[in-house]
Coordinates of C-alpha atoms in Angstrom, one line a residue:
M1 CA 42.9 -100.4 -35.7
K2 CA 40.4 -99.2 -34.2
K3 CA 37.4 -101.5 -34.1
V4 CA 34.9 -101.0 -37.3
F5 CA 31.4 -100.9 -35.3
C6 CA 32.6 -100.5 -32.2
M7 CA 31.8 -97.4 -31.0
A8 CA 28.5 -96.9 -33.5
F9 CA 27.0 -99.8 -31.0
L10 CA 28.1 -98.8 -27.7
V11 CA 25.9 -95.4 -28.8
M12 CA 23.1 -97.7 -29.7
L13 CA 23.8 -100.0 -26.5
S14 CA 23.9 -96.9 -24.1
A15 CA 20.7 -95.8 -25.5
T16 CA 19.1 -99.3 -24.9
A17 CA 20.2 -101.5 -22.6
L18 CA 21.6 -98.9 -19.9
L19 CA 18.4 -96.3 -20.5
A20 CA 15.5 -98.8 -21.7
Q21 CA 14.4 -99.3 -17.9
S22 CA 14.3 -95.5 -17.2
T23 CA 10.7 -94.1 -16.9
D24 CA 9.1 -90.8 -15.5
K25 CA 8.8 -92.2 -11.9
P26 CA 11.2 -90.1 -9.7
Y27 CA 13.5 -92.1 -6.9
R28 CA 14.9 -90.8 -3.6
I29 CA 17.5 -93.5 -1.9
S30 CA 18.2 -91.6 1.3
G31 CA 20.9 -93.1 3.8
Q32 CA 23.3 -92.3 6.4
V33 CA 26.7 -93.4 7.6
K34 CA 27.7 -92.8 11.0
G35 CA 30.9 -91.9 11.4
L36 CA 31.5 -90.1 8.0
R37 CA 30.3 -86.4 7.5
D38 CA 30.5 -83.4 5.4
S39 CA 31.4 -85.7 2.6
S40 CA 30.7 -86.5 -0.7
I41 CA 29.3 -89.6 -1.8
V42 CA 28.2 -91.2 -4.9
L43 CA 25.6 -93.4 -6.3
A44 CA 26.6 -96.2 -9.1
H45 CA 26.2 -99.2 -10.8
W46 CA 28.1 -102.3 -11.8
Y47 CA 29.8 -102.2 -15.4
R48 CA 31.1 -105.4 -16.7
S49 CA 33.2 -107.6 -14.7
G50 CA 33.3 -105.2 -12.0
S51 CA 36.2 -103.5 -12.2
Q52 CA 34.3 -100.7 -13.6
Y53 CA 30.9 -98.5 -12.7
I54 CA 28.9 -95.4 -14.2
P55 CA 28.4 -92.8 -11.7
K56 CA 24.8 -91.9 -11.5
D57 CA 24.3 -89.3 -9.0
T58 CA 26.1 -87.7 -5.9
A59 CA 25.3 -86.2 -2.6
K60 CA 26.7 -84.4 0.4
M61 CA 26.5 -85.3 3.3
D62 CA 25.4 -83.4 6.8
G63 CA 27.3 -83.2 10.0
E64 CA 25.9 -86.7 10.9
G65 CA 26.3 -88.5 7.6
R66 CA 22.9 -87.9 5.9
F67 CA 22.4 -87.5 2.5
V68 CA 19.8 -88.1 -0.2
F69 CA 20.0 -89.4 -3.8
E70 CA 17.2 -88.2 -5.7
G71 CA 16.1 -87.4 -9.4
K72 CA 12.8 -87.4 -11.7
K73 CA 13.3 -90.3 -13.6
A74 CA 13.7 -93.8 -12.5
L75 CA 17.4 -95.8 -12.3
P76 CA 18.0 -98.3 -14.5
Q77 CA 17.6 -101.3 -12.5
G78 CA 20.4 -103.5 -11.2
L79 CA 23.7 -104.0 -8.1
Y80 CA 24.8 -100.4 -7.0
L81 CA 27.5 -99.0 -4.9
V82 CA 27.1 -96.3 -2.6
L83 CA 30.6 -95.0 -3.1
T84 CA 31.8 -92.9 0.2
P85 CA 35.7 -91.4 0.6
K86 CA 38.2 -93.4 0.1
Q87 CA 36.8 -95.8 -2.4
R88 CA 34.8 -97.7 0.0
Y89 CA 31.2 -98.8 -0.8
M90 CA 28.1 -100.3 0.3
E91 CA 26.1 -102.6 -2.5
V92 CA 22.0 -101.9 -2.7
I93 CA 19.5 -103.3 -5.1
V94 CA 18.1 -100.4 -7.0
D95 CA 14.0 -102.6 -8.6
D96 CA 11.3 -101.1 -8.8
N97 CA 11.0 -99.4 -5.2
Q98 CA 13.1 -96.5 -5.9
S99 CA 12.2 -94.6 -2.4
F100 CA 13.9 -96.4 -0.1
S101 CA 16.1 -95.3 3.1
F102 CA 19.2 -97.5 5.5
V103 CA 21.6 -96.5 7.7
T104 CA 24.7 -98.1 8.6
D105 CA 28.3 -97.4 10.5
T106 CA 31.7 -97.0 9.1
A107 CA 32.6 -100.1 11.6
S108 CA 30.9 -102.1 9.2
F109 CA 28.8 -101.1 6.7
I110 CA 27.2 -104.5 6.2
K111 CA 26.7 -105.7 10.3
A112 CA 25.4 -102.6 10.9
M113 CA 23.0 -101.8 7.8
K114 CA 19.3 -101.6 8.9
V115 CA 17.2 -100.8 5.6
T116 CA 13.9 -99.4 5.6
G117 CA 11.1 -99.9 2.4
S118 CA 13.5 -102.1 0.5
K119 CA 12.2 -105.8 0.8
E120 CA 14.7 -106.8 -1.4
N121 CA 17.8 -104.7 0.0
E122 CA 16.0 -105.7 3.7
K123 CA 16.9 -109.8 2.5
F124 CA 19.9 -109.0 0.3
Y125 CA 21.6 -107.3 4.1
E126 CA 19.9 -110.0 6.0
Y127 CA 21.7 -112.7 4.2
Q128 CA 25.1 -110.8 4.1
Q129 CA 24.8 -110.5 7.6
S130 CA 23.7 -114.2 8.5
L131 CA 27.1 -115.2 6.5
A132 CA 29.0 -112.5 8.2
A133 CA 28.3 -114.2 11.6
L134 CA 29.2 -117.5 10.3
Y135 CA 32.7 -116.1 8.5
D136 CA 33.6 -114.9 11.9
E137 CA 33.1 -118.2 13.4
A138 CA 35.1 -119.7 11.2
Q139 CA 37.6 -117.0 11.9
A140 CA 37.3 -117.9 15.4
I141 CA 38.1 -121.7 14.9
E142 CA 40.8 -120.9 12.8
V143 CA 42.4 -118.8 15.7
Q144 CA 42.1 -121.8 17.8
K145 CA 43.7 -123.8 15.5
K146 CA 47.1 -122.2 15.4
L147 CA 46.6 -121.8 19.3
R148 CA 46.2 -125.5 20.0
N149 CA 48.7 -126.9 16.7
D150 CA 48.1 -130.7 17.8
A151 CA 46.7 -133.5 15.3
V152 CA 43.5 -134.3 17.6
S153 CA 43.0 -130.6 18.2
S154 CA 43.2 -130.0 14.3
A155 CA 40.7 -132.7 13.2
L156 CA 38.1 -131.8 15.6
F157 CA 39.1 -127.4 14.4
S158 CA 38.8 -129.1 10.8
K159 CA 35.1 -130.6 11.5
Q160 CA 33.6 -127.7 13.1
Q161 CA 35.2 -125.9 9.8
A162 CA 33.1 -128.2 7.2
E163 CA 30.1 -128.6 9.8
L164 CA 30.3 -124.7 9.0
S165 CA 30.9 -124.3 5.9
K166 CA 28.1 -127.0 5.1
K167 CA 25.5 -124.6 7.5
A168 CA 26.8 -121.8 5.0
N169 CA 26.0 -123.7 2.0
D170 CA 22.5 -125.0 3.2
F171 CA 21.9 -121.5 4.1
R172 CA 22.1 -120.3 0.8
V173 CA 20.3 -123.0 -0.9
N174 CA 17.2 -122.5 1.4
F175 CA 17.5 -118.2 0.9
I176 CA 17.2 -118.6 -2.3
K177 CA 14.1 -121.3 -2.2
A178 CA 12.0 -118.6 0.4
N179 CA 12.9 -115.8 -1.7
K180 CA 12.6 -117.4 -5.0
G181 CA 11.8 -114.4 -7.9
M182 CA 13.7 -111.5 -5.6
F183 CA 16.3 -110.0 -7.4
A184 CA 18.6 -110.9 -4.3
A185 CA 18.1 -114.4 -4.1
K186 CA 18.8 -114.4 -8.4
L187 CA 22.2 -112.7 -7.6
L188 CA 23.5 -115.8 -4.8
E189 CA 21.6 -118.3 -7.6
A190 CA 23.7 -116.9 -10.4
A191 CA 27.2 -116.4 -8.7
A192 CA 27.0 -119.9 -7.5
E193 CA 29.4 -122.9 -9.1
P194 CA 27.8 -126.1 -10.7
D195 CA 27.0 -129.3 -8.1
V196 CA 29.1 -131.1 -10.0
P197 CA 28.5 -135.2 -8.8
E198 CA 31.4 -137.7 -8.4
A199 CA 32.5 -138.8 -12.3
P200 CA 32.6 -142.0 -13.4
K201 CA 35.7 -144.2 -13.5
A202 CA 37.6 -144.0 -16.7
A203 CA 39.3 -146.8 -18.8
N204 CA 42.1 -146.1 -16.2
G205 CA 40.1 -146.9 -13.5
R206 CA 40.7 -143.1 -12.2
P207 CA 37.8 -140.4 -12.2
D208 CA 36.9 -139.4 -15.5
S209 CA 37.9 -135.6 -15.9
L210 CA 36.8 -135.0 -19.3
W211 CA 33.2 -136.1 -18.1
T212 CA 33.9 -133.6 -15.1
F213 CA 34.4 -131.0 -17.4
N214 CA 31.7 -131.5 -20.2
Y215 CA 29.5 -131.9 -17.1
Y216 CA 30.4 -128.7 -15.3
K217 CA 30.1 -127.0 -18.5
A218 CA 26.7 -128.3 -19.6
H219 CA 25.0 -127.0 -16.4
Y220 CA 27.3 -123.7 -15.7
W221 CA 24.0 -121.3 -16.5
D222 CA 21.9 -123.5 -14.1
G223 CA 20.3 -121.2 -12.1
F224 CA 21.3 -118.0 -14.0
D225 CA 17.9 -116.1 -15.4
L226 CA 19.8 -115.1 -19.0
T227 CA 16.5 -113.3 -19.7
D228 CA 16.2 -110.6 -16.9
E229 CA 18.4 -107.6 -18.3
R230 CA 19.1 -106.2 -14.7
F231 CA 22.3 -108.8 -14.6
L232 CA 24.0 -106.4 -17.0
L233 CA 24.1 -103.9 -14.1
T234 CA 26.1 -106.1 -11.8
P235 CA 30.0 -107.8 -12.4
I236 CA 28.2 -111.1 -12.3
Y237 CA 27.1 -111.6 -16.3
Q238 CA 30.6 -110.1 -17.7
R239 CA 32.8 -112.5 -15.7
K240 CA 30.4 -115.8 -16.5
L241 CA 30.3 -114.8 -20.1
E242 CA 34.4 -114.0 -20.2
R243 CA 34.6 -117.5 -18.2
Y244 CA 32.7 -119.4 -20.4
I245 CA 33.8 -117.8 -24.1
K246 CA 37.7 -118.0 -23.1
E247 CA 38.2 -120.7 -20.8
L248 CA 35.3 -123.1 -21.1
T249 CA 35.0 -123.2 -24.9
V250 CA 38.0 -124.5 -27.0
Q251 CA 39.7 -121.2 -28.7
Q252 CA 39.0 -122.7 -32.1
S253 CA 36.4 -121.0 -35.0
D254 CA 33.8 -124.1 -34.5
S255 CA 33.5 -124.6 -30.8
L256 CA 33.3 -120.6 -30.1
I257 CA 30.4 -119.8 -32.9
K258 CA 28.5 -122.8 -31.1
S259 CA 29.0 -121.6 -27.7
A260 CA 28.1 -118.0 -29.0
D261 CA 25.1 -119.3 -30.7
F262 CA 24.0 -120.6 -27.3
L263 CA 24.3 -117.9 -25.5
A264 CA 22.7 -115.9 -28.6
E265 CA 19.2 -118.5 -28.5
K266 CA 19.1 -118.4 -24.1
T267 CA 19.3 -114.5 -24.2
K268 CA 17.0 -113.8 -27.1
P269 CA 13.5 -113.6 -25.3
N270 CA 15.4 -110.1 -23.5
K271 CA 16.4 -107.5 -26.4
E272 CA 18.8 -105.9 -23.6
M273 CA 20.6 -109.2 -22.5
N274 CA 20.7 -110.6 -26.4
L275 CA 22.3 -107.4 -27.9
Y276 CA 24.9 -107.4 -25.5
T277 CA 26.0 -110.9 -25.9
I278 CA 26.1 -110.9 -29.7
Y279 CA 27.7 -107.7 -29.3
W280 CA 30.5 -108.7 -26.8
I281 CA 31.4 -111.6 -28.5
T282 CA 31.6 -110.3 -32.0
S283 CA 33.9 -107.5 -30.4
E284 CA 35.4 -109.7 -28.7
Y285 CA 36.7 -112.0 -31.9
E286 CA 36.6 -109.0 -34.5
R287 CA 40.8 -109.2 -33.6
P288 CA 40.9 -112.2 -32.4
K289 CA 44.3 -112.6 -29.6
V290 CA 43.9 -116.6 -30.4
L291 CA 45.5 -117.4 -34.2
G292 CA 42.7 -119.0 -36.2
T293 CA 39.7 -117.6 -34.4
D294 CA 38.7 -115.0 -37.3
G295 CA 36.0 -117.3 -38.2
V296 CA 33.7 -116.2 -35.5
F297 CA 33.7 -112.7 -35.9
I298 CA 32.7 -114.0 -39.4
H299 CA 30.0 -115.8 -38.5
M300 CA 28.6 -113.0 -35.9
A301 CA 28.7 -110.7 -38.7
E302 CA 26.5 -112.7 -41.1
K303 CA 24.5 -114.1 -39.0
Y304 CA 23.3 -111.3 -36.5
Y305 CA 24.6 -107.8 -38.1
L306 CA 23.7 -108.3 -41.9
T307 CA 20.7 -109.8 -41.2
G308 CA 19.4 -106.9 -39.1
I309 CA 18.8 -109.4 -36.0
M310 CA 21.7 -106.9 -34.4
P311 CA 20.8 -103.2 -35.1
L312 CA 22.7 -100.7 -36.3
T313 CA 21.3 -97.6 -36.4
D314 CA 24.9 -95.9 -38.1
S315 CA 24.7 -96.9 -42.1
T316 CA 28.4 -96.4 -41.9
A317 CA 28.9 -98.5 -39.7
L318 CA 27.1 -101.6 -41.3
A319 CA 29.0 -100.8 -44.0
K320 CA 31.9 -101.4 -42.5
V321 CA 30.9 -104.4 -41.1
K322 CA 29.7 -105.4 -44.5
E323 CA 33.2 -104.7 -46.3
K324 CA 35.3 -106.2 -43.1
V325 CA 33.2 -109.4 -44.0
T326 CA 33.9 -109.4 -47.7
T327 CA 37.4 -108.4 -47.5
M328 CA 38.2 -111.3 -44.1
K329 CA 36.0 -114.3 -45.6
P330 CA 38.6 -115.3 -48.6
L331 CA 41.2 -114.9 -45.7
L332 CA 40.4 -117.2 -43.3
I333 CA 42.7 -120.2 -42.2
G334 CA 42.4 -123.4 -44.7
K335 CA 41.4 -120.9 -47.4
V336 CA 43.7 -120.1 -50.4
L337 CA 45.3 -116.9 -50.3
P338 CA 44.5 -115.1 -53.5
P339 CA 47.6 -114.7 -55.4
L340 CA 49.4 -111.2 -55.4
S341 CA 50.0 -109.6 -59.0
V342 CA 53.4 -108.7 -58.3
S343 CA 57.0 -109.1 -59.9
D344 CA 60.5 -109.3 -58.7
T345 CA 63.2 -106.9 -59.6
L346 CA 63.5 -107.5 -62.7
Q347 CA 59.9 -106.8 -63.4
R348 CA 59.1 -111.1 -64.1
P349 CA 55.8 -112.3 -62.5
I350 CA 56.0 -114.4 -59.2
N351 CA 53.4 -116.7 -58.9
Y352 CA 53.4 -119.4 -55.9
A353 CA 53.6 -122.0 -58.1
G354 CA 57.5 -121.0 -58.9
I355 CA 58.5 -121.1 -55.4
K356 CA 59.5 -124.1 -54.0
A357 CA 59.0 -124.6 -50.4
D358 CA 57.0 -126.6 -48.0
Y359 CA 55.7 -123.3 -46.1
L360 CA 55.9 -119.6 -47.6
V361 CA 55.2 -117.0 -45.5
V362 CA 54.2 -113.6 -47.4
F363 CA 55.5 -110.6 -45.3
L364 CA 53.8 -107.4 -46.3
Y365 CA 55.5 -104.6 -45.0
D366 CA 56.1 -100.9 -45.6
V367 CA 59.9 -99.6 -46.4
D368 CA 59.7 -97.1 -44.1
C369 CA 57.6 -98.9 -40.9
G370 CA 59.4 -99.0 -37.9
H371 CA 58.1 -102.3 -36.8
C372 CA 58.7 -103.8 -40.2
R373 CA 62.8 -102.7 -40.2
K374 CA 63.2 -105.0 -36.6
A375 CA 61.1 -107.4 -37.9
V376 CA 63.1 -108.4 -41.4
P377 CA 66.8 -109.2 -39.4
E378 CA 64.3 -111.9 -37.1
L379 CA 62.9 -113.2 -40.2
K380 CA 65.6 -113.5 -41.9
K381 CA 67.7 -114.7 -39.1
Y382 CA 65.3 -118.1 -39.0
T383 CA 65.2 -118.5 -42.4
D384 CA 69.2 -118.8 -42.8
T385 CA 69.5 -121.5 -40.4
I386 CA 67.3 -123.7 -42.7
K387 CA 69.3 -125.7 -44.7
N388 CA 66.7 -127.2 -47.0
K389 CA 65.0 -124.0 -47.8
S390 CA 61.6 -125.4 -46.6
V391 CA 60.5 -122.3 -45.4
Q392 CA 60.5 -118.7 -48.6
I393 CA 59.5 -115.4 -48.1
L394 CA 57.6 -113.8 -50.3
A395 CA 57.9 -110.2 -49.1
V396 CA 56.1 -107.1 -50.7
P397 CA 56.1 -103.4 -49.8
V398 CA 52.4 -102.4 -49.5
G399 CA 53.0 -98.7 -49.0
N400 CA 53.6 -95.5 -51.3
T401 CA 57.3 -96.7 -52.1
S402 CA 59.2 -96.3 -55.3
P403 CA 60.7 -99.3 -57.2
D404 CA 64.4 -97.2 -56.0
N405 CA 63.5 -97.2 -52.4
W406 CA 62.4 -101.0 -52.8
K407 CA 65.5 -102.2 -54.1
K408 CA 67.4 -100.0 -51.9
F409 CA 65.3 -101.6 -48.6
I410 CA 66.5 -105.1 -50.6
R411 CA 70.0 -104.5 -50.3
E412 CA 70.1 -102.8 -47.2
F413 CA 69.1 -105.8 -45.4
N414 CA 70.6 -108.2 -47.5
I415 CA 67.2 -110.0 -48.5
Q416 CA 68.0 -110.6 -52.3
S417 CA 67.6 -114.8 -51.7
W418 CA 64.2 -113.8 -50.7
A419 CA 61.7 -114.0 -53.7
N420 CA 60.8 -110.5 -53.1
G421 CA 57.9 -108.7 -55.3
Y422 CA 56.5 -105.6 -56.3
D423 CA 53.2 -104.7 -57.9
Y424 CA 54.6 -102.2 -60.6
N425 CA 50.9 -101.3 -61.8
F426 CA 49.6 -100.4 -58.2
R427 CA 46.4 -102.8 -59.2
T428 CA 46.4 -104.2 -55.9
D429 CA 44.0 -102.7 -52.6
F430 CA 46.0 -104.1 -50.1
R431 CA 43.8 -102.9 -47.6
H432 CA 40.9 -104.5 -48.8
Q433 CA 42.2 -107.2 -50.3
Y434 CA 44.6 -108.8 -47.7
D435 CA 43.3 -107.5 -44.9
V436 CA 46.6 -105.0 -44.5
F437 CA 45.7 -102.7 -41.4
T438 CA 49.0 -102.1 -40.1
T439 CA 52.3 -103.1 -41.1
P440 CA 54.0 -105.3 -41.0
T441 CA 51.0 -107.8 -41.9
V442 CA 52.0 -112.3 -42.7
Y443 CA 50.4 -114.7 -43.7
V444 CA 51.9 -118.2 -43.3
L445 CA 50.8 -120.6 -46.5
D446 CA 51.4 -124.3 -46.5
K447 CA 52.5 -126.6 -49.5
E448 CA 49.6 -126.2 -51.3
R449 CA 49.2 -122.4 -50.4
R450 CA 46.3 -122.6 -48.0
I451 CA 46.6 -120.3 -44.9
I452 CA 47.7 -121.7 -42.0
A453 CA 48.0 -118.6 -40.1
R454 CA 47.2 -115.1 -40.3
P455 CA 47.4 -111.8 -38.5
P456 CA 47.5 -111.0 -35.4
L457 CA 50.7 -113.1 -35.9
P458 CA 53.3 -111.5 -35.3
A459 CA 56.2 -111.2 -37.2
E460 CA 58.9 -111.9 -35.1
Q461 CA 56.9 -115.3 -33.8
V462 CA 56.6 -116.7 -37.5
G463 CA 59.7 -119.2 -36.9
D464 CA 58.4 -120.5 -33.6
F465 CA 54.9 -120.7 -35.3
I466 CA 56.1 -122.8 -38.1
E467 CA 58.6 -125.2 -36.0
F468 CA 55.1 -125.6 -33.5
Y469 CA 53.2 -126.5 -36.4
K470 CA 55.6 -129.0 -37.9
R471 CA 55.7 -130.9 -34.8
Q472 CA 51.7 -130.8 -35.1
Q473 CA 51.5 -131.8 -38.4
A474 CA 54.5 -135.0 -37.6
A475 CA 52.3 -136.0 -34.5
K476 CA 49.0 -136.6 -36.7
T477 CA 50.8 -138.5 -39.6
P478 CA 51.4 -142.2 -38.3
T479 CA 54.6 -143.4 -38.7
T480 CA 55.8 -146.4 -40.7
A481 CA 55.0 -149.3 -38.3
Q482 CA 51.6 -147.6 -37.5
K483 CA 51.0 -148.0 -41.3
E484 CA 52.0 -151.4 -41.8
P485 CA 49.9 -154.4 -41.1
K486 CA 50.6 -156.9 -38.3
A487 CA 51.9 -159.8 -39.2
G488 CA 49.1 -162.7 -39.9
K489 CA 46.5 -159.8 -40.5

């Protein structure tokens, strides 16, 4: 299913985050790459995680590798790539000053780089060249370490490598301090990992790993200027954003909402950073990959989109967001699934109370759906193995099929033991009442008919999920021995 507001917002995003910084001031970036000639060269900026980039200009090299990028409107500021043939590239910072030049060589873009007219790029490459020199030293030590493979030499070389590592870190720290405020320094500071102190001891006498994790997460954004929109045109923000949300936050709605609101508040002073952050989190959880995290989308839509904090210029897209919230809110995990108005093959009404089972799987399908026809035998195989019938299936067709075709489907797959329901009066809008955009759509309900699993749970994984859920519930339930008070108490 297509996301309901993705395209509408992307249009708005392109007009703001990527173009808001552009002015009528022209840009002119000239360069020379010795070792190349008569080739096309591209100026592009990073987009998202660093796996994508967006071309902004193209130039033709002359016989000596010289070229010029120029235009009448200033470029959006950020970290750019100058792409040579065979996808080799060098990076340059584009800031307020968009008139500068550089010369380099194919032998080593970094070591040979000489920049004129841009303090940002002079410092940017000063750092990289110093780091490259330290790296060369480290490589030379590694070669010697392999050649002289004895304990004394190995210890000496390891000490030298540790000293070089400290030297590199000290150089980075001092570079950031000396160039505070420059984007080159901001890039290094933003990319750095939190410096985690030694953890206190846990009850077992070992370092407290939970304390370490909590400290790391709490200081994850230290040094990152979340109000600088230039980071949108670097790979750094997207990488850190994804890691913070997907790896450092427990994949449960409450935890994710807390992290989402934290980032929305932190980026609030800058409109473009704020809009992108809200957009990415919302779109990521509109159709979540992790069960039980649908509440994130509802929260983001209600708090940011439907209040106007997050503008949608397309009224149709806004209406679809409202519609989706209305549809999904009663269908979140923990809610009682609204009863379906369906009847059995004898046209007798089916109600949940009459289905005796600890777990009820509501299987919404289409008789002509290929995926449904593959899923039904898998589900039947699972339910046939349950001797006490603690799991039952309520199967309901949602397509435009006739009662005769529906009954034929039941006979074909031999699922007469299921609770088979049909909406004879065609009163149910399955799409809007049960969020059925694809078939099959599956809900798993507990004994109270509360939702414990919902789309995107694949029908083929229903059995695995229920068995896993049973084990989870058993682990939470105290044993008789645990419940009974100890003697003398």
